[in-house]
Short mmCIF file of C-alpha atoms in Angstrom, two decimals:
data_model
loop_
_atom_site.label_atom_id
_atom_site.label_comp_id
_atom_site.label_asym_id
_atom_site.label_seq_id
_atom_site.Cartn_x
_atom_site.Cartn_y
_atom_site.Cartn_z
CA MET D 22 -18.65 -18.01 3.02
CA PRO D 23 -18.25 -19.85 6.16
CA ASN D 24 -15.33 -21.69 7.20
CA THR D 25 -16.30 -25.57 7.34
CA LYS D 26 -13.20 -26.96 8.42
CA PRO D 27 -11.46 -24.75 11.14
CA TYR D 28 -10.28 -27.42 13.21
CA GLU D 29 -7.74 -27.96 10.82
CA HIS D 30 -6.44 -24.49 10.82
CA THR D 31 -6.28 -24.38 14.85
CA GLU D 32 -2.38 -24.18 15.34
CA LYS D 33 -1.98 -20.51 13.48
CA HIS D 34 -3.61 -18.05 11.40
CA PHE D 35 -1.49 -17.75 8.09
CA ARG D 36 0.19 -14.61 7.36
CA ALA D 37 2.21 -14.31 3.89
CA SER D 38 5.67 -13.49 4.93
CA GLU D 39 6.42 -9.87 3.99
CA THR D 40 9.25 -10.67 1.47
CA VAL D 41 6.47 -12.52 -0.37
CA ARG D 42 4.24 -9.94 -0.31
CA ASP D 43 6.82 -7.35 -1.57
CA ILE D 44 7.38 -9.80 -4.33
CA VAL D 45 3.72 -10.28 -5.42
CA ILE D 46 3.56 -6.16 -5.12
CA GLY D 47 6.38 -5.83 -7.72
CA MET D 48 5.57 -8.88 -10.16
CA SER D 49 1.69 -8.21 -10.39
CA ASP D 50 2.12 -4.56 -11.67
CA GLY D 51 5.48 -5.86 -13.49
CA LEU D 52 3.45 -8.48 -15.00
CA THR D 53 0.40 -5.96 -15.91
CA VAL D 54 2.31 -2.44 -17.34
CA PRO D 55 4.96 -3.40 -19.61
CA PHE D 56 2.21 -6.11 -21.02
CA ALA D 57 -0.07 -3.73 -21.78
CA LEU D 58 2.10 -0.80 -23.04
CA ALA D 59 3.64 -3.45 -25.48
CA ALA D 60 0.51 -4.79 -26.62
CA GLY D 61 -1.12 -1.13 -27.33
CA LEU D 62 2.39 -0.14 -29.22
CA SER D 63 2.59 -3.50 -31.00
CA GLY D 64 -0.94 -2.20 -32.79
CA THR D 65 0.68 0.68 -34.28
CA LEU D 66 4.03 -0.10 -34.91
CA ASP D 67 5.49 -2.93 -37.50
CA THR D 68 8.55 -3.83 -36.20
CA THR D 69 9.26 -4.35 -32.48
CA ALA D 70 12.49 -2.20 -31.81
CA THR D 71 10.31 0.54 -30.58
CA VAL D 72 8.10 -1.27 -28.48
CA VAL D 73 11.27 -2.98 -26.87
CA ILE D 74 12.97 0.13 -26.20
CA ALA D 75 9.43 1.40 -24.63
CA GLY D 76 8.68 -1.31 -22.62
CA ILE D 77 12.71 -1.47 -20.79
CA ALA D 78 12.25 2.26 -20.46
CA GLU D 79 9.10 1.65 -18.83
CA MET D 80 10.38 -1.19 -16.51
CA ALA D 81 13.52 0.96 -15.85
CA ALA D 82 10.67 3.84 -14.64
CA GLY D 83 8.62 1.61 -13.12
CA SER D 84 11.00 -0.18 -11.02
CA ILE D 85 12.46 2.97 -9.84
CA ALA D 86 8.84 4.86 -8.81
CA MET D 87 7.43 1.65 -7.04
CA GLY D 88 10.94 1.10 -5.20
CA LEU D 89 12.93 4.17 -4.91
CA GLY D 90 8.98 5.77 -4.32
CA GLY D 91 8.34 2.83 -1.56
CA TYR D 92 11.99 3.54 -0.02
CA LEU D 93 11.30 6.97 0.52
CA ALA D 94 7.49 6.77 1.65
CA ALA D 95 9.01 4.37 4.17
CA ARG D 96 11.27 7.18 5.13
CA THR D 97 8.53 9.89 5.72
CA ASP D 98 6.70 7.12 7.98
CA ALA D 99 9.67 6.88 10.36
CA GLU D 100 10.12 10.37 10.12
CA HIS D 101 6.20 10.46 11.01
CA TYR D 102 6.81 8.01 13.62
CA GLU D 103 9.25 9.80 15.24
CA SER D 104 7.71 12.89 15.58
CA GLU D 105 4.44 11.61 16.84
CA LEU D 106 6.56 9.68 19.47
CA ASN D 107 7.97 12.90 20.62
CA ARG D 108 5.18 14.40 20.79
CA GLU D 109 3.18 11.86 22.77
CA GLN D 110 6.33 11.41 25.01
CA TRP D 111 5.76 15.49 25.60
CA GLU D 112 2.15 14.99 26.37
CA ILE D 113 2.59 12.03 28.77
CA GLN D 114 4.74 14.60 30.69
CA HIS D 115 3.39 17.88 30.35
CA LEU D 116 -0.41 16.73 30.43
CA PRO D 117 -0.29 13.47 32.22
CA ASP D 118 -4.43 13.57 33.10
CA ARG D 119 -5.66 13.77 29.70
CA GLU D 120 -3.48 11.08 28.18
CA ARG D 121 -5.01 9.08 31.23
CA GLN D 122 -8.04 9.55 30.13
CA GLU D 123 -7.28 8.90 26.65
CA VAL D 124 -6.12 5.36 28.06
CA GLU D 125 -8.90 5.06 29.97
CA ASP D 126 -11.79 5.61 27.32
CA TYR D 127 -10.25 3.43 25.03
CA LEU D 128 -10.05 0.67 28.13
CA ASN D 129 -13.71 1.74 28.24
CA GLY D 130 -14.18 0.76 25.00
CA LEU D 131 -13.53 -2.67 25.44
CA GLY D 132 -15.63 -3.09 27.73
CA LEU D 133 -14.00 -2.17 31.31
CA GLU D 134 -15.50 -0.55 33.79
CA GLY D 135 -15.89 0.58 37.30
CA THR D 136 -12.89 -0.40 39.54
CA THR D 137 -11.39 -2.96 36.40
CA LEU D 138 -11.17 0.24 34.51
CA GLN D 139 -9.44 1.66 36.97
CA GLN D 140 -6.89 -0.56 38.17
CA ALA D 141 -6.45 -1.54 34.82
CA THR D 142 -5.45 2.04 33.86
CA ASP D 143 -3.43 2.36 36.78
CA ALA D 144 -1.25 -0.79 35.20
CA ILE D 145 -0.57 1.02 32.01
CA CYS D 146 0.31 4.49 33.47
CA SER D 147 2.28 3.11 36.02
CA ASP D 148 4.94 2.94 33.47
CA ASP D 149 6.35 5.65 31.21
CA LYS D 150 7.17 3.49 28.67
CA ARG D 151 4.46 1.29 28.79
CA TRP D 152 2.34 3.83 28.47
CA LEU D 153 3.94 5.67 25.75
CA ASP D 154 3.79 2.53 24.05
CA PHE D 155 0.01 1.89 24.16
CA MET D 156 -0.67 5.31 23.00
CA MET D 157 1.34 5.13 19.97
CA LYS D 158 0.00 1.71 18.95
CA HIS D 159 -3.82 2.09 20.59
CA GLU D 160 -4.44 5.71 20.09
CA LEU D 161 -2.28 6.21 16.85
CA GLY D 162 -2.42 2.89 15.56
CA LEU D 163 1.07 3.52 14.77
CA GLU D 164 3.93 0.55 14.76
CA ARG D 165 7.63 1.14 15.11
CA PRO D 166 8.84 1.40 11.70
CA ASP D 167 12.01 -0.80 10.44
CA PRO D 168 14.35 1.19 8.37
CA LYS D 169 16.55 -2.36 7.28
CA ARG D 170 12.94 -3.65 5.97
CA ALA D 171 11.93 -0.49 3.91
CA ARG D 172 15.14 -1.00 2.22
CA ASN D 173 15.11 -4.71 1.64
CA SER D 174 11.16 -4.24 0.85
CA SER D 175 11.97 -1.56 -2.09
CA LEU D 176 14.58 -3.13 -3.71
CA THR D 177 12.36 -6.89 -3.67
CA ILE D 178 9.88 -4.86 -5.11
CA GLY D 179 11.98 -2.78 -7.87
CA ILE D 180 13.44 -6.16 -8.79
CA SER D 181 10.03 -7.85 -9.29
CA TYR D 182 8.67 -5.32 -10.98
CA ILE D 183 12.11 -5.63 -13.58
CA VAL D 184 11.65 -9.85 -13.24
CA GLY D 185 7.52 -9.58 -14.34
CA GLY D 186 8.04 -7.42 -16.75
CA LEU D 187 10.59 -9.23 -19.02
CA ILE D 188 7.87 -12.10 -19.91
CA PRO D 189 5.51 -9.75 -21.85
CA LEU D 190 8.67 -7.94 -23.07
CA SER D 191 10.80 -10.95 -24.18
CA PRO D 192 8.24 -12.43 -27.30
CA TYR D 193 9.06 -8.72 -28.55
CA MET D 194 12.98 -9.12 -28.15
CA LEU D 195 12.65 -12.16 -29.80
CA ILE D 196 10.45 -11.67 -32.90
CA HIS D 197 10.79 -8.79 -35.29
CA GLN D 198 7.38 -8.70 -36.60
CA SER D 199 5.23 -6.87 -34.12
CA ARG D 200 1.82 -8.50 -34.49
CA SER D 201 3.46 -12.32 -34.25
CA ALA D 202 5.00 -10.73 -31.12
CA LEU D 203 1.91 -9.61 -29.55
CA TRP D 204 0.18 -12.91 -29.69
CA VAL D 205 3.21 -15.18 -28.38
CA SER D 206 3.05 -12.09 -25.59
CA ILE D 207 -0.67 -12.52 -25.14
CA ILE D 208 -0.21 -16.02 -24.56
CA VAL D 209 2.67 -16.20 -22.70
CA THR D 210 1.75 -13.01 -20.14
CA LEU D 211 -1.89 -14.30 -19.69
CA ILE D 212 -0.86 -18.04 -18.60
CA ALA D 213 2.09 -16.44 -16.43
CA LEU D 214 -0.52 -13.99 -15.24
CA PHE D 215 -2.65 -17.22 -14.20
CA VAL D 216 -0.35 -19.26 -12.57
CA PHE D 217 1.24 -15.67 -10.44
CA GLY D 218 -2.64 -15.21 -9.50
CA TYR D 219 -2.73 -18.93 -8.29
CA ALA D 220 0.39 -18.89 -6.36
CA LYS D 221 -0.61 -15.13 -5.14
CA GLY D 222 -4.16 -16.51 -3.77
CA LYS D 223 -2.12 -19.70 -2.03
CA PHE D 224 0.27 -18.00 -0.13
CA MET D 225 -2.51 -14.77 0.76
CA GLY D 226 -4.55 -17.63 2.36
CA THR D 227 -7.56 -16.69 0.21
CA ASN D 228 -9.31 -18.76 -2.72
CA ALA D 229 -6.50 -19.68 -5.40
CA TRP D 230 -8.53 -19.62 -8.39
CA LYS D 231 -10.30 -16.56 -7.85
CA SER D 232 -7.16 -14.97 -6.92
CA ALA D 233 -5.73 -16.43 -10.27
CA ALA D 234 -8.75 -15.29 -12.59
CA ALA D 235 -8.63 -11.60 -11.00
CA THR D 236 -5.29 -11.79 -11.69
CA THR D 237 -5.49 -12.67 -15.73
CA LEU D 238 -8.67 -10.49 -15.70
CA THR D 239 -6.72 -6.96 -14.55
CA GLY D 240 -3.67 -8.06 -16.81
CA GLY D 241 -6.14 -8.66 -19.76
CA LEU D 242 -8.27 -5.82 -19.27
CA ALA D 243 -5.38 -3.18 -18.98
CA ALA D 244 -3.60 -4.63 -22.22
CA GLY D 245 -7.39 -4.34 -24.01
CA ALA D 246 -7.34 -0.99 -23.42
CA ALA D 247 -3.94 0.00 -23.66
CA PHE D 248 -4.23 -1.76 -27.64
CA LEU D 249 -7.86 0.29 -28.21
CA ILE D 250 -6.57 3.47 -27.05
CA ALA D 251 -3.15 3.33 -28.78
CA ARG D 252 -5.19 2.11 -32.10
CA LEU D 253 -7.96 4.76 -31.49
CA ILE D 254 -5.34 8.03 -31.62
CA SER D 255 -2.72 6.52 -34.17
CA MET L 15 13.87 15.57 15.40
CA PRO L 16 12.15 16.70 18.90
CA ASN L 17 8.93 18.22 17.66
CA THR L 18 9.87 21.71 20.01
CA LYS L 19 5.88 23.45 19.92
CA PRO L 20 4.04 20.09 20.41
CA TYR L 21 1.45 23.10 22.45
CA GLU L 22 0.45 24.15 19.12
CA HIS L 23 -1.19 20.90 18.58
CA THR L 24 -2.77 19.40 21.18
CA GLU L 25 -6.35 19.58 19.89
CA LYS L 26 -5.73 16.20 17.46
CA HIS L 27 -3.44 14.60 15.73
CA PHE L 28 -3.31 15.06 12.33
CA ARG L 29 -4.44 12.47 9.98
CA ALA L 30 -4.79 13.05 5.91
CA SER L 31 -8.03 11.56 4.46
CA GLU L 32 -8.23 8.46 2.72
CA THR L 33 -9.38 10.25 -0.32
CA VAL L 34 -6.27 12.76 0.24
CA ARG L 35 -4.29 9.58 0.55
CA ASP L 36 -5.67 8.08 -2.37
CA ILE L 37 -5.06 10.69 -5.07
CA VAL L 38 -1.62 11.21 -3.50
CA ILE L 39 -0.69 7.35 -4.84
CA GLY L 40 -2.50 7.49 -7.94
CA MET L 41 -0.66 11.16 -8.69
CA SER L 42 2.55 10.04 -7.79
CA ASP L 43 3.22 7.20 -10.15
CA GLY L 44 1.35 9.37 -12.80
CA LEU L 45 3.80 12.19 -12.56
CA THR L 46 6.70 9.85 -12.56
CA VAL L 47 6.37 6.72 -14.82
CA PRO L 48 5.06 8.27 -18.05
CA PHE L 49 6.94 11.17 -17.56
CA ALA L 50 9.95 9.20 -17.68
CA LEU L 51 8.69 6.50 -20.29
CA ALA L 52 8.16 9.68 -22.41
CA ALA L 53 11.92 11.04 -21.84
CA GLY L 54 12.91 7.67 -22.67
CA LEU L 55 11.54 7.27 -25.97
CA SER L 56 12.39 10.70 -27.11
CA GLY L 57 15.66 10.66 -26.87
CA THR L 58 15.62 7.86 -29.54
CA LEU L 59 12.84 9.30 -31.71
CA ASP L 60 12.48 12.38 -33.60
CA THR L 61 9.31 13.14 -33.89
CA THR L 62 6.32 13.12 -30.87
CA ALA L 63 3.70 10.92 -32.04
CA THR L 64 5.06 7.92 -30.77
CA VAL L 65 6.20 8.73 -27.87
CA VAL L 66 2.11 10.17 -27.42
CA ILE L 67 0.87 7.10 -28.52
CA ALA L 68 3.18 5.07 -26.18
CA GLY L 69 2.49 7.33 -23.22
CA ILE L 70 -1.46 7.59 -23.34
CA ALA L 71 -1.01 3.35 -23.72
CA GLU L 72 0.82 3.38 -20.50
CA MET L 73 -1.43 5.63 -18.97
CA ALA L 74 -4.46 3.64 -19.65
CA ALA L 75 -2.58 0.47 -18.37
CA GLY L 76 -1.13 2.24 -15.37
CA SER L 77 -4.46 3.44 -13.96
CA ILE L 78 -6.04 0.42 -14.77
CA ALA L 79 -3.89 -2.15 -12.80
CA MET L 80 -3.56 0.35 -10.14
CA GLY L 81 -7.30 0.85 -9.98
CA LEU L 82 -8.77 -2.73 -10.84
CA GLY L 83 -5.86 -4.16 -9.46
CA GLY L 84 -6.45 -2.22 -6.21
CA TYR L 85 -10.27 -2.83 -6.08
CA LEU L 86 -9.65 -6.49 -6.64
CA ALA L 87 -6.84 -6.56 -3.82
CA ALA L 88 -9.98 -4.45 -1.39
CA ARG L 89 -12.14 -7.25 -2.01
CA THR L 90 -9.96 -10.08 -1.52
CA ASP L 91 -9.05 -8.42 1.88
CA ALA L 92 -12.62 -8.44 2.37
CA GLU L 93 -12.78 -12.47 1.74
CA HIS L 94 -9.91 -13.14 3.97
CA TYR L 95 -11.22 -10.63 6.69
CA GLU L 96 -14.73 -12.71 6.54
CA SER L 97 -13.43 -16.14 6.19
CA GLU L 98 -11.03 -14.94 9.50
CA LEU L 99 -14.16 -13.38 10.98
CA ASN L 100 -15.90 -16.85 10.84
CA ARG L 101 -13.05 -19.13 12.03
CA GLU L 102 -13.06 -17.09 15.13
CA GLN L 103 -16.50 -16.72 15.56
CA TRP L 104 -16.04 -20.82 15.60
CA GLU L 105 -13.02 -20.66 18.46
CA ILE L 106 -15.04 -18.56 20.79
CA GLN L 107 -17.93 -21.08 20.46
CA HIS L 108 -15.62 -24.29 20.07
CA LEU L 109 -12.59 -23.24 22.32
CA PRO L 110 -13.35 -20.45 24.30
CA ASP L 111 -10.76 -21.50 26.84
CA ARG L 112 -8.29 -20.99 24.20
CA GLU L 113 -9.58 -17.90 23.16
CA ARG L 114 -9.96 -16.34 26.51
CA GLN L 115 -6.36 -17.43 27.23
CA GLU L 116 -5.53 -15.27 24.22
CA VAL L 117 -7.33 -11.86 25.49
CA GLU L 118 -5.67 -12.58 28.60
CA ASP L 119 -1.82 -12.81 27.30
CA TYR L 120 -2.87 -9.89 25.50
CA LEU L 121 -4.21 -7.75 28.23
CA ASN L 122 -0.94 -9.06 30.66
CA GLY L 123 1.28 -8.01 27.92
CA LEU L 124 -0.15 -4.57 28.17
CA GLY L 125 0.81 -4.17 32.00
CA LEU L 126 -2.51 -6.08 33.53
CA GLU L 127 -2.00 -8.52 36.39
CA GLY L 128 -3.88 -10.51 39.31
CA THR L 129 -7.35 -9.75 39.78
CA THR L 130 -7.11 -6.79 37.75
CA LEU L 131 -6.09 -9.01 34.73
CA GLN L 132 -8.79 -11.55 35.57
CA GLN L 133 -11.22 -9.07 35.87
CA ALA L 134 -10.64 -7.24 32.57
CA THR L 135 -11.05 -10.33 30.73
CA ASP L 136 -13.76 -11.29 31.84
CA ALA L 137 -15.15 -8.02 30.90
CA ILE L 138 -14.14 -8.51 27.75
CA CYS L 139 -15.17 -12.02 26.97
CA SER L 140 -18.35 -11.42 28.82
CA ASP L 141 -19.94 -10.60 25.51
CA ASP L 142 -19.44 -12.40 22.49
CA LYS L 143 -19.41 -9.59 19.99
CA ARG L 144 -17.18 -7.76 22.08
CA TRP L 145 -14.50 -10.44 22.68
CA LEU L 146 -15.14 -11.40 18.72
CA ASP L 147 -14.00 -7.60 17.41
CA PHE L 148 -11.22 -7.95 20.48
CA MET L 149 -9.70 -11.17 18.68
CA MET L 150 -10.28 -9.60 15.02
CA LYS L 151 -8.81 -6.50 16.00
CA HIS L 152 -6.05 -7.45 18.27
CA GLU L 153 -5.01 -10.76 17.82
CA LEU L 154 -5.16 -10.78 13.82
CA GLY L 155 -4.67 -6.89 13.44
CA LEU L 156 -7.74 -6.37 11.00
CA GLU L 157 -10.33 -3.73 10.71
CA ARG L 158 -13.56 -4.06 8.83
CA PRO L 159 -12.99 -3.47 5.48
CA ASP L 160 -15.90 -1.11 3.92
CA PRO L 161 -16.54 -2.40 0.04
CA LYS L 162 -17.62 0.82 -1.01
CA ARG L 163 -14.76 2.75 0.37
CA ALA L 164 -12.85 0.25 -2.00
CA ARG L 165 -14.37 0.94 -5.15
CA ASN L 166 -14.35 4.80 -4.18
CA SER L 167 -10.48 4.62 -3.67
CA SER L 168 -9.99 2.52 -7.17
CA LEU L 169 -11.53 5.04 -8.94
CA THR L 170 -9.99 8.05 -7.33
CA ILE L 171 -6.62 6.64 -7.62
CA GLY L 172 -6.91 5.10 -11.52
CA ILE L 173 -8.35 9.43 -11.94
CA SER L 174 -5.55 10.66 -10.26
CA TYR L 175 -3.02 8.64 -12.35
CA ILE L 176 -4.31 10.23 -15.38
CA VAL L 177 -4.26 13.66 -14.35
CA GLY L 178 -1.03 13.09 -12.84
CA GLY L 179 0.19 11.92 -16.36
CA LEU L 180 -1.20 14.04 -18.95
CA ILE L 181 1.29 17.03 -17.29
CA PRO L 182 4.54 15.34 -18.85
CA LEU L 183 2.70 14.25 -21.95
CA SER L 184 0.73 17.64 -22.78
CA PRO L 185 4.20 19.39 -24.12
CA TYR L 186 4.59 16.31 -26.20
CA MET L 187 1.14 16.42 -27.60
CA LEU L 188 1.70 20.64 -28.42
CA ILE L 189 5.15 20.37 -30.02
CA HIS L 190 6.26 18.04 -32.84
CA GLN L 191 10.38 17.86 -32.17
CA SER L 192 10.84 15.17 -29.81
CA ARG L 193 13.75 17.16 -28.32
CA SER L 194 11.90 20.28 -27.67
CA ALA L 195 8.94 18.73 -26.34
CA LEU L 196 11.70 16.65 -23.95
CA TRP L 197 13.01 19.89 -22.45
CA VAL L 198 9.58 21.80 -22.13
CA SER L 199 8.12 18.12 -20.19
CA ILE L 200 11.31 18.08 -18.10
CA ILE L 201 10.63 21.62 -16.68
CA VAL L 202 7.14 21.09 -16.07
CA THR L 203 7.40 17.41 -14.81
CA LEU L 204 10.02 18.74 -12.71
CA ILE L 205 7.95 21.88 -11.02
CA ALA L 206 4.60 20.00 -10.82
CA LEU L 207 6.98 17.01 -8.79
CA PHE L 208 7.93 19.81 -6.20
CA VAL L 209 4.35 21.59 -5.99
CA PHE L 210 2.93 18.16 -5.59
CA GLY L 211 5.31 16.88 -3.16
CA TYR L 212 5.31 19.81 -1.48
CA ALA L 213 1.67 19.78 -0.61
CA LYS L 214 1.85 15.99 0.05
CA GLY L 215 4.29 16.90 2.69
CA LYS L 216 1.89 19.65 4.08
CA PHE L 217 -1.07 17.28 3.80
CA MET L 218 0.51 14.40 5.36
CA GLY L 219 1.83 16.50 7.96
CA THR L 220 5.43 15.62 7.29
CA ASN L 221 8.02 18.13 6.30
CA ALA L 222 6.96 19.81 3.09
CA TRP L 223 9.81 20.75 1.81
CA LYS L 224 11.81 16.77 2.17
CA SER L 225 9.20 15.60 0.97
CA ALA L 226 9.15 17.95 -2.13
CA ALA L 227 12.60 17.13 -2.59
CA ALA L 228 12.20 13.05 -2.37
CA THR L 229 9.13 13.23 -4.59
CA THR L 230 11.52 15.56 -7.40
CA LEU L 231 14.31 13.00 -7.07
CA THR L 232 12.31 9.95 -7.21
CA GLY L 233 10.69 11.34 -10.55
CA GLY L 234 14.33 12.68 -12.11
CA LEU L 235 15.97 9.57 -11.28
CA ALA L 236 13.37 7.17 -13.08
CA ALA L 237 13.34 9.77 -15.74
CA GLY L 238 17.26 9.92 -16.00
CA ALA L 239 17.63 5.96 -15.69
CA ALA L 240 14.94 5.68 -18.56
CA PHE L 241 16.22 8.39 -20.86
CA LEU L 242 19.68 6.68 -20.81
CA ILE L 243 18.89 2.91 -21.15
CA ALA L 244 16.45 3.38 -24.20
CA ARG L 245 19.65 5.64 -25.29
CA LEU L 246 22.00 2.44 -24.70
CA ILE L 247 19.65 0.11 -26.39
CA SER L 248 19.02 1.66 -29.35
#
């Protein structure tokens, strides 16, 4: 839909901070999966002891899988960047004509032609570091990864997963009868998903009500499916 | 580490297909979280019936959260792209000087100066569509999302999660005594994680042995933590 009031936004396109994104990633799954698992189990068990154990085991597993998995993936990305960087460096030194042609092709694709194209290509290839940066960013679409950021990001995602998971699980910790706990958990978690989805939409600069509806729907469907499947097989 | 044989790789930098990436994303978590959850529960329960129900409920929840959650996130990205596109279009029409300056600043950052810079800027801004594409891609770093791809991607991730999860859970389905099932599940899943991590490394063009070790470590730590925590609270 067209943006009808662009003059209100002329200062800067909104970008959510990376920390907010990490909290969103962790909390989305944390609110959804432990909620759905607990709902599924509560349909087959009378008391909540096993539901709580399963929920907490899931939170431990999920936060480690997302956190540590994310961290190791980031380290792999960093190694990949390093190896591509070395390859490009080698190519610029040993196959300069081909690499120059790649810069020219790229600029040509932007609409540059004739002498402008030649001069622009010369400008970029006149400095080896600039040339290398250009190849990494434009030919390969790779940005230099930040290793500290990878560690912080993983920690934020893992902790957010646990914080999110505690919301649907707390009713099972406080109420012994599993059916009552299920209802409290459903109400509390759907409200939390809605509020979280709304806040997520606001932070991400998209339609907050739509985001609230989508987040609540995902959590609700996951819980509903887990509940039904657990009932069917038990 | 430096790439010592770049001449072997001169044809094309390897890129994993997007489908392979989706399978990797779904299967990494599918192998890890149901594995860890089942390990955690098996430490507190004598028979495997509840372990299987919890594992299947988790797979349902996890695949829906990853699949549907990913699909809705992709739709949000598409809306975000659309709204930014409309804003840029409006700005090119109503604030052409400022937008032209942004193109110039960008090209200047690439190393273009003087007349070359002016001519290159002219070349890009001479065509409104090209100008718009340039702003979207370079100022905002946004590529046009493909809605069909979002749907296929979600489906692939969700199914891969289930396929991954069936590996650690199948021993619990076949063996009634939970401690025996746990040992079979540990052996089968660690082998699967190792093979999967190795294949992932090969496909992604990174060190396959390191990838195998990292994937196995993540799964093993998640399962170990889930097992210990479940034992402690039960």
